[in-house]
């Protein structure tokens, strides 16, 4: 498993504003989109391409285009939806699937409640979107789900991660696929409730508001 923490001043700036408890939801959503586009640039560095011939107004030259089968982007509901636009700006021809997982607040385990994915993911490069890699359980279950459908190349794009969560992912699925984690920041760790410290709060609530 490869972990890449993006060290860039624009990433650090946008993340600082996201962490601010007084940043309103509309600005929070906009910044998440912008931040994910920056992360996606690194996350797609190894996206598969094939050579093509291109006729310019001057002459014929060579170029590349995304190879088939197309990559698939998989946001984890619901907070991952806030990252989708930022990712598809760089991968507009990618297909989009969905996984619904929620965290049991007592056990901190991930529970799957919905999916919309192809039955066969063989040969597909998969990009999982989830803002918070806290305990690691959601990413583990997501990667397992993709592996069961034949995926072998999975990149997870997250805003924040913890050392504990990364260790959990490494232990459970790190050796079962070509797995890469791209994050804006690896934070200090988890508190007693399983939340990232210093973190930025509940990403879903800050994106879309609190659902009672």
PDB file of C-alpha atoms in Angstrom:
ATOM      1  CA  UNK A   1       0.000   0.000   0.000  1.00  0.00           C
ATOM      2  CA  UNK A   2       1.254   3.461  -0.918  1.00  0.00           C
ATOM      3  CA  UNK A   3       0.228   6.543   1.078  1.00  0.00           C
ATOM      4  CA  UNK A   4       0.693   9.998  -0.395  1.00  0.00           C
ATOM      5  CA  UNK A   5       0.150  13.096   1.763  1.00  0.00           C
ATOM      6  CA  UNK A   6      -0.017  16.091  -0.575  1.00  0.00           C
ATOM      7  CA  UNK A   7       2.357  18.862   0.457  1.00  0.00           C
ATOM      8  CA  UNK A   8       1.214  21.958  -1.442  1.00  0.00           C
ATOM      9  CA  UNK A   9       0.493  25.494  -0.183  1.00  0.00           C
ATOM     10  CA  UNK A  10      -2.920  25.667  -1.882  1.00  0.00           C
ATOM     11  CA  UNK A  11      -3.933  22.348  -0.339  1.00  0.00           C
ATOM     12  CA  UNK A  12      -2.807  23.557   3.100  1.00  0.00           C
ATOM     13  CA  UNK A  13      -4.656  26.874   2.700  1.00  0.00           C
ATOM     14  CA  UNK A  14      -7.955  25.320   1.636  1.00  0.00           C
ATOM     15  CA  UNK A  15      -7.712  22.692   4.364  1.00  0.00           C
ATOM     16  CA  UNK A  16      -7.189  25.367   7.030  1.00  0.00           C
ATOM     17  CA  UNK A  17     -10.420  27.099   5.957  1.00  0.00           C
ATOM     18  CA  UNK A  18     -12.267  23.753   5.956  1.00  0.00           C
ATOM     19  CA  UNK A  19     -11.157  23.085   9.529  1.00  0.00           C
ATOM     20  CA  UNK A  20     -12.549  26.423  10.755  1.00  0.00           C
ATOM     21  CA  UNK A  21     -15.792  25.722  12.620  1.00  0.00           C
ATOM     22  CA  UNK A  22     -17.243  29.012  11.380  1.00  0.00           C
ATOM     23  CA  UNK A  23     -16.893  28.210   7.671  1.00  0.00           C
ATOM     24  CA  UNK A  24     -20.493  28.009   6.337  1.00  0.00           C
ATOM     25  CA  UNK A  25     -21.748  25.007   4.340  1.00  0.00           C
ATOM     26  CA  UNK A  26     -21.768  26.746   0.911  1.00  0.00           C
ATOM     27  CA  UNK A  27     -18.102  27.752   1.281  1.00  0.00           C
ATOM     28  CA  UNK A  28     -17.265  24.356   2.762  1.00  0.00           C
ATOM     29  CA  UNK A  29     -18.759  22.586  -0.276  1.00  0.00           C
ATOM     30  CA  UNK A  30     -16.925  24.825  -2.708  1.00  0.00           C
ATOM     31  CA  UNK A  31     -13.600  24.304  -0.957  1.00  0.00           C
ATOM     32  CA  UNK A  32     -14.058  20.528  -0.840  1.00  0.00           C
ATOM     33  CA  UNK A  33     -14.600  20.510  -4.598  1.00  0.00           C
ATOM     34  CA  UNK A  34     -11.494  22.640  -5.190  1.00  0.00           C
ATOM     35  CA  UNK A  35      -9.383  20.602  -2.788  1.00  0.00           C
ATOM     36  CA  UNK A  36     -10.418  17.296  -4.328  1.00  0.00           C
ATOM     37  CA  UNK A  37      -9.462  18.548  -7.787  1.00  0.00           C
ATOM     38  CA  UNK A  38      -5.963  19.256  -6.450  1.00  0.00           C
ATOM     39  CA  UNK A  39      -5.795  15.805  -4.845  1.00  0.00           C
ATOM     40  CA  UNK A  40      -7.176  14.186  -7.999  1.00  0.00           C
ATOM     41  CA  UNK A  41      -4.261  15.555 -10.001  1.00  0.00           C
ATOM     42  CA  UNK A  42      -1.906  13.357  -7.952  1.00  0.00           C
ATOM     43  CA  UNK A  43      -4.367  10.487  -7.584  1.00  0.00           C
ATOM     44  CA  UNK A  44      -4.631  10.096 -11.363  1.00  0.00           C
ATOM     45  CA  UNK A  45      -0.913  10.312 -12.081  1.00  0.00           C
ATOM     46  CA  UNK A  46      -0.860   6.622 -13.069  1.00  0.00           C
ATOM     47  CA  UNK A  47      -4.206   6.516 -14.871  1.00  0.00           C
ATOM     48  CA  UNK A  48      -3.942   4.248 -17.901  1.00  0.00           C
ATOM     49  CA  UNK A  49      -3.704   5.841 -21.351  1.00  0.00           C
ATOM     50  CA  UNK A  50      -3.209   4.664 -24.914  1.00  0.00           C
ATOM     51  CA  UNK A  51      -1.488   6.320 -27.847  1.00  0.00           C
ATOM     52  CA  UNK A  52      -3.598   8.023 -30.517  1.00  0.00           C
ATOM     53  CA  UNK A  53      -2.961   9.984 -33.682  1.00  0.00           C
ATOM     54  CA  UNK A  54      -4.150  13.615 -33.635  1.00  0.00           C
ATOM     55  CA  UNK A  55      -4.509  15.905 -36.635  1.00  0.00           C
ATOM     56  CA  UNK A  56      -3.764  19.493 -35.619  1.00  0.00           C
ATOM     57  CA  UNK A  57      -4.385  22.479 -37.916  1.00  0.00           C
ATOM     58  CA  UNK A  58      -0.700  22.166 -38.893  1.00  0.00           C
ATOM     59  CA  UNK A  59       0.136  18.443 -39.079  1.00  0.00           C
ATOM     60  CA  UNK A  60      -0.596  14.981 -37.710  1.00  0.00           C
ATOM     61  CA  UNK A  61       1.027  14.234 -34.366  1.00  0.00           C
ATOM     62  CA  UNK A  62       0.793  11.677 -31.582  1.00  0.00           C
ATOM     63  CA  UNK A  63      -1.024  11.977 -28.281  1.00  0.00           C
ATOM     64  CA  UNK A  64      -2.716   9.872 -25.631  1.00  0.00           C
ATOM     65  CA  UNK A  65      -6.251   9.296 -24.404  1.00  0.00           C
ATOM     66  CA  UNK A  66      -7.699   7.404 -21.467  1.00  0.00           C
ATOM     67  CA  UNK A  67      -7.554   3.664 -22.058  1.00  0.00           C
ATOM     68  CA  UNK A  68     -10.542   1.332 -22.001  1.00  0.00           C
ATOM     69  CA  UNK A  69     -12.190   0.175 -19.856  1.00  0.00           C
ATOM     70  CA  UNK A  70     -12.845   3.623 -18.427  1.00  0.00           C
ATOM     71  CA  UNK A  71     -11.905   4.337 -14.798  1.00  0.00           C
ATOM     72  CA  UNK A  72     -14.722   4.222 -12.271  1.00  0.00           C
ATOM     73  CA  UNK A  73     -15.190   6.786  -9.499  1.00  0.00           C
ATOM     74  CA  UNK A  74     -16.907   5.501  -6.343  1.00  0.00           C
ATOM     75  CA  UNK A  75     -18.060   8.103  -3.810  1.00  0.00           C
ATOM     76  CA  UNK A  76     -19.021   6.701  -0.420  1.00  0.00           C
ATOM     77  CA  UNK A  77     -22.476   7.991   0.515  1.00  0.00           C
ATOM     78  CA  UNK A  78     -23.246  10.510   1.764  1.00  0.00           C
ATOM     79  CA  UNK A  79     -20.183  12.669   2.400  1.00  0.00           C
ATOM     80  CA  UNK A  80     -18.301  11.280  -0.596  1.00  0.00           C
ATOM     81  CA  UNK A  81     -20.863  12.909  -2.891  1.00  0.00           C
ATOM     82  CA  UNK A  82     -19.393  16.272  -1.951  1.00  0.00           C
ATOM     83  CA  UNK A  83     -16.110  15.145  -3.519  1.00  0.00           C
ATOM     84  CA  UNK A  84     -17.553  13.831  -6.785  1.00  0.00           C
ATOM     85  CA  UNK A  85     -17.603  17.064  -8.801  1.00  0.00           C
ATOM     86  CA  UNK A  86     -13.992  17.825  -7.952  1.00  0.00           C
ATOM     87  CA  UNK A  87     -12.903  14.384  -9.137  1.00  0.00           C
ATOM     88  CA  UNK A  88     -14.926  14.247 -12.344  1.00  0.00           C
ATOM     89  CA  UNK A  89     -13.573  17.633 -13.407  1.00  0.00           C
ATOM     90  CA  UNK A  90     -10.330  15.805 -14.127  1.00  0.00           C
ATOM     91  CA  UNK A  91     -11.964  12.524 -15.191  1.00  0.00           C
ATOM     92  CA  UNK A  92     -15.107  13.599 -17.079  1.00  0.00           C
ATOM     93  CA  UNK A  93     -15.284  10.343 -19.058  1.00  0.00           C
ATOM     94  CA  UNK A  94     -15.064   8.125 -15.981  1.00  0.00           C
ATOM     95  CA  UNK A  95     -18.056   6.097 -14.955  1.00  0.00           C
ATOM     96  CA  UNK A  96     -19.544   6.694 -11.517  1.00  0.00           C
ATOM     97  CA  UNK A  97     -20.690   4.039  -9.074  1.00  0.00           C
ATOM     98  CA  UNK A  98     -21.942   4.444  -5.515  1.00  0.00           C
ATOM     99  CA  UNK A  99     -21.445   2.672  -2.198  1.00  0.00           C
ATOM    100  CA  UNK A 100     -23.542   3.424   0.862  1.00  0.00           C
ATOM    101  CA  UNK A 101     -21.772   2.722   4.144  1.00  0.00           C
ATOM    102  CA  UNK A 102     -22.509   4.143   7.551  1.00  0.00           C
ATOM    103  CA  UNK A 103     -20.566   3.909  10.767  1.00  0.00           C
ATOM    104  CA  UNK A 104     -22.156   2.181  13.742  1.00  0.00           C
ATOM    105  CA  UNK A 105     -21.497   4.760  16.467  1.00  0.00           C
ATOM    106  CA  UNK A 106     -21.241   2.055  19.154  1.00  0.00           C
ATOM    107  CA  UNK A 107     -18.936  -0.450  17.443  1.00  0.00           C
ATOM    108  CA  UNK A 108     -17.352   2.061  15.000  1.00  0.00           C
ATOM    109  CA  UNK A 109     -17.678  -0.652  12.323  1.00  0.00           C
ATOM    110  CA  UNK A 110     -18.846   0.149   8.776  1.00  0.00           C
ATOM    111  CA  UNK A 111     -22.232  -1.193   7.678  1.00  0.00           C
ATOM    112  CA  UNK A 112     -23.106  -1.386   3.956  1.00  0.00           C
ATOM    113  CA  UNK A 113     -26.647  -0.300   3.094  1.00  0.00           C
ATOM    114  CA  UNK A 114     -26.543   0.449  -0.649  1.00  0.00           C
ATOM    115  CA  UNK A 115     -24.471  -0.093  -3.768  1.00  0.00           C
ATOM    116  CA  UNK A 116     -24.637   0.803  -7.431  1.00  0.00           C
ATOM    117  CA  UNK A 117     -21.608  -0.790  -9.088  1.00  0.00           C
ATOM    118  CA  UNK A 118     -20.892  -3.021 -12.087  1.00  0.00           C
ATOM    119  CA  UNK A 119     -20.824  -6.722 -11.258  1.00  0.00           C
ATOM    120  CA  UNK A 120     -17.416  -7.093 -12.920  1.00  0.00           C
ATOM    121  CA  UNK A 121     -14.641  -4.601 -12.186  1.00  0.00           C
ATOM    122  CA  UNK A 122     -11.823  -6.634 -13.717  1.00  0.00           C
ATOM    123  CA  UNK A 123      -9.296  -4.394 -15.424  1.00  0.00           C
ATOM    124  CA  UNK A 124     -10.889  -1.225 -14.060  1.00  0.00           C
ATOM    125  CA  UNK A 125      -8.989   1.446 -12.162  1.00  0.00           C
ATOM    126  CA  UNK A 126     -11.189   2.426  -9.212  1.00  0.00           C
ATOM    127  CA  UNK A 127     -11.109   5.757  -7.370  1.00  0.00           C
ATOM    128  CA  UNK A 128     -12.861   5.722  -3.985  1.00  0.00           C
ATOM    129  CA  UNK A 129     -13.929   9.065  -2.511  1.00  0.00           C
ATOM    130  CA  UNK A 130     -14.409   9.418   1.245  1.00  0.00           C
ATOM    131  CA  UNK A 131     -13.527  12.617   3.141  1.00  0.00           C
ATOM    132  CA  UNK A 132     -12.447  11.026   6.414  1.00  0.00           C
ATOM    133  CA  UNK A 133     -10.230   7.981   6.866  1.00  0.00           C
ATOM    134  CA  UNK A 134     -10.677   7.780  10.636  1.00  0.00           C
ATOM    135  CA  UNK A 135     -10.774   4.222  12.013  1.00  0.00           C
ATOM    136  CA  UNK A 136     -10.216   2.865   8.502  1.00  0.00           C
ATOM    137  CA  UNK A 137     -13.214   0.527   8.657  1.00  0.00           C
ATOM    138  CA  UNK A 138     -15.178   2.237   5.876  1.00  0.00           C
ATOM    139  CA  UNK A 139     -12.241   2.219   3.468  1.00  0.00           C
ATOM    140  CA  UNK A 140     -11.480  -1.410   4.327  1.00  0.00           C
ATOM    141  CA  UNK A 141     -15.047  -2.500   3.599  1.00  0.00           C
ATOM    142  CA  UNK A 142     -15.159  -0.423   0.423  1.00  0.00           C
ATOM    143  CA  UNK A 143     -11.923  -1.891  -0.921  1.00  0.00           C
ATOM    144  CA  UNK A 144     -13.044  -5.415  -0.020  1.00  0.00           C
ATOM    145  CA  UNK A 145     -16.287  -4.820  -1.921  1.00  0.00           C
ATOM    146  CA  UNK A 146     -14.384  -3.708  -5.011  1.00  0.00           C
ATOM    147  CA  UNK A 147     -11.925  -6.601  -4.774  1.00  0.00           C
ATOM    148  CA  UNK A 148     -14.797  -9.084  -4.596  1.00  0.00           C
ATOM    149  CA  UNK A 149     -15.960  -7.736  -7.964  1.00  0.00           C
ATOM    150  CA  UNK A 150     -12.560  -8.202  -9.569  1.00  0.00           C
ATOM    151  CA  UNK A 151     -10.846  -4.839  -9.019  1.00  0.00           C
ATOM    152  CA  UNK A 152      -7.075  -4.960  -8.636  1.00  0.00           C
ATOM    153  CA  UNK A 153      -6.141  -1.271  -8.797  1.00  0.00           C
ATOM    154  CA  UNK A 154      -7.780   0.997  -6.190  1.00  0.00           C
ATOM    155  CA  UNK A 155      -6.935   4.578  -5.232  1.00  0.00           C
ATOM    156  CA  UNK A 156      -8.681   6.146  -2.239  1.00  0.00           C
ATOM    157  CA  UNK A 157      -8.902   9.941  -2.154  1.00  0.00           C
ATOM    158  CA  UNK A 158      -9.500  11.376   1.327  1.00  0.00           C
ATOM    159  CA  UNK A 159      -9.284  14.819   2.873  1.00  0.00           C
ATOM    160  CA  UNK A 160      -7.974  13.576   6.218  1.00  0.00           C
ATOM    161  CA  UNK A 161      -6.541  10.339   7.575  1.00  0.00           C
ATOM    162  CA  UNK A 162      -5.158   9.077  10.877  1.00  0.00           C
ATOM    163  CA  UNK A 163      -2.138   6.867  11.543  1.00  0.00           C
ATOM    164  CA  UNK A 164      -4.467   4.322  13.196  1.00  0.00           C
ATOM    165  CA  UNK A 165      -6.797   4.255  10.207  1.00  0.00           C
ATOM    166  CA  UNK A 166      -3.972   3.891   7.709  1.00  0.00           C
ATOM    167  CA  UNK A 167      -2.515   1.028   9.751  1.00  0.00           C
ATOM    168  CA  UNK A 168      -5.923  -0.693   9.755  1.00  0.00           C
ATOM    169  CA  UNK A 169      -6.229  -0.399   5.974  1.00  0.00           C
ATOM    170  CA  UNK A 170      -2.667  -1.636   5.492  1.00  0.00           C
ATOM    171  CA  UNK A 171      -3.300  -4.634   7.740  1.00  0.00           C
ATOM    172  CA  UNK A 172      -6.675  -5.664   6.309  1.00  0.00           C
ATOM    173  CA  UNK A 173      -6.366  -4.985   2.563  1.00  0.00           C
ATOM    174  CA  UNK A 174      -2.974  -3.418   1.912  1.00  0.00           C
ATOM    175  CA  UNK A 175      -1.508  -6.569   0.396  1.00  0.00           C
ATOM    176  CA  UNK A 176      -4.513  -7.744  -1.605  1.00  0.00           C
ATOM    177  CA  UNK A 177      -4.417  -5.167  -4.407  1.00  0.00           C
ATOM    178  CA  UNK A 178      -2.506  -2.286  -5.922  1.00  0.00           C
ATOM    179  CA  UNK A 179      -3.795   0.122  -3.278  1.00  0.00           C
ATOM    180  CA  UNK A 180      -2.980   3.809  -2.968  1.00  0.00           C
ATOM    181  CA  UNK A 181      -4.201   6.374  -0.427  1.00  0.00           C
ATOM    182  CA  UNK A 182      -4.033  10.065  -1.378  1.00  0.00           C
ATOM    183  CA  UNK A 183      -4.764  12.546   1.434  1.00  0.00           C
ATOM    184  CA  UNK A 184      -4.513  16.257   2.138  1.00  0.00           C
ATOM    185  CA  UNK A 185      -3.348  15.634   5.720  1.00  0.00           C
ATOM    186  CA  UNK A 186      -2.484  12.801   8.098  1.00  0.00           C
ATOM    187  CA  UNK A 187      -3.776  14.159  11.408  1.00  0.00           C
ATOM    188  CA  UNK A 188      -2.756  13.404  14.994  1.00  0.00           C
ATOM    189  CA  UNK A 189      -5.125  10.513  15.615  1.00  0.00           C
ATOM    190  CA  UNK A 190      -8.528   9.548  17.014  1.00  0.00           C
ATOM    191  CA  UNK A 191     -10.385  10.653  20.114  1.00  0.00           C
ATOM    192  CA  UNK A 192     -12.411   8.324  22.354  1.00  0.00           C
ATOM    193  CA  UNK A 193     -15.421   8.603  20.018  1.00  0.00           C
ATOM    194  CA  UNK A 194     -13.432   7.621  16.941  1.00  0.00           C
ATOM    195  CA  UNK A 195     -13.314  11.125  15.448  1.00  0.00           C
ATOM    196  CA  UNK A 196     -10.223  12.591  13.807  1.00  0.00           C
ATOM    197  CA  UNK A 197      -8.204  15.070  15.892  1.00  0.00           C
ATOM    198  CA  UNK A 198      -7.856  17.956  15.120  1.00  0.00           C
ATOM    199  CA  UNK A 199     -10.036  17.022  12.132  1.00  0.00           C
ATOM    200  CA  UNK A 200     -12.790  19.220  10.775  1.00  0.00           C
ATOM    201  CA  UNK A 201     -15.890  17.757  12.416  1.00  0.00           C
ATOM    202  CA  UNK A 202     -18.474  15.603  10.655  1.00  0.00           C
ATOM    203  CA  UNK A 203     -17.860  16.149   6.937  1.00  0.00           C
ATOM    204  CA  UNK A 204     -21.367  15.048   5.935  1.00  0.00           C
ATOM    205  CA  UNK A 205     -23.035  17.439   8.369  1.00  0.00           C
ATOM    206  CA  UNK A 206     -20.803  20.312   7.302  1.00  0.00           C
ATOM    207  CA  UNK A 207     -21.479  19.625   3.633  1.00  0.00           C
ATOM    208  CA  UNK A 208     -25.225  19.122   3.811  1.00  0.00           C
ATOM    209  CA  UNK A 209     -26.418  20.101   7.271  1.00  0.00           C
ATOM    210  CA  UNK A 210     -27.442  18.018  10.264  1.00  0.00           C
ATOM    211  CA  UNK A 211     -30.161  15.414   9.672  1.00  0.00           C
ATOM    212  CA  UNK A 212     -32.180  14.764  12.831  1.00  0.00           C
TER     213      UNK A 212
END
